[in-house]
Amino acid sequence: MTAPAADSGCVLCAQDGGALVWRGEKLRLIRAAEEGFPAFYRVIWNAHAAELSDLSDADRNLCMQAVAVVERAMRDALAPAKINLAALGNMVPHLHWHVIARHDWDSHFPASVWAAPLRARDADREAGVAAQLSMLDAQLAERLSAIFR
């Protein structure tokens, strides 16, 4: 199954969608600027597709392999309490996976990042995570490049 290359009204067709970490032929990885959650990444399918089932079996497997690579690298680098994965598409109907490192001290844990906060933010701990992201970005780009040449 082939998805259209672009949709002129789609924000993820028109722009990267965040700080570009890596771009391959079929997908890209960005780091999103989500306040309170410094290690918030998105794996974005480059061609316009609204749903995972719009992709061929091979492309679907490739997409999920990329999500798993990002998750593993985040776990290795940051040792979070949990990694949250989500593919909603309600606001932007372009296939993308949220990959979010969660810590038991974050303002929303254990609730969703989109829920109401449960406690005040811990700016010092957030800064500690943020300080590790340049190295993590490089590791992510290296791992993705090694698999998706």
Coordinates of C-alpha atoms in Angstrom, one line a residue, residues 7 9 11 14 16 23 25 34 46 50-51 54 63 66 72 79-80 82 96 104-105 131 134 136-137 142-143:
D7 CA -0.7 16.7 2.3
G9 CA -2.7 21.1 4.9
V11 CA 1.8 20.4 9.6
A14 CA 5.2 20.9 5.9
D16 CA 9.9 18.6 10.8
R23 CA 16.0 11.7 9.1
E25 CA 14.2 7.9 3.7
E34 CA 7.2 19.8 25.7
N46 CA 7.7 11.0 6.3
A50 CA -3.0 8.8 9.1
E51 CA -2.9 5.3 10.5
D54 CA -2.2 2.6 6.0
C63 CA 8.1 2.0 11.8
A66 CA 12.3 2.5 14.9
R72 CA 15.8 1.2 24.1
A79 CA 17.0 4.9 33.2
P80 CA 13.5 6.3 33.5
K82 CA 8.8 4.1 32.4
H96 CA 3.7 9.7 14.5
D104 CA 8.5 8.9 39.2
W105 CA 9.3 12.5 40.2
A131 CA 21.7 17.9 30.1
S134 CA 22.7 16.1 23.3
L136 CA 21.3 10.8 23.7
D137 CA 20.4 12.6 20.4
E142 CA 23.9 6.6 15.3
R143 CA 21.6 3.7 16.1

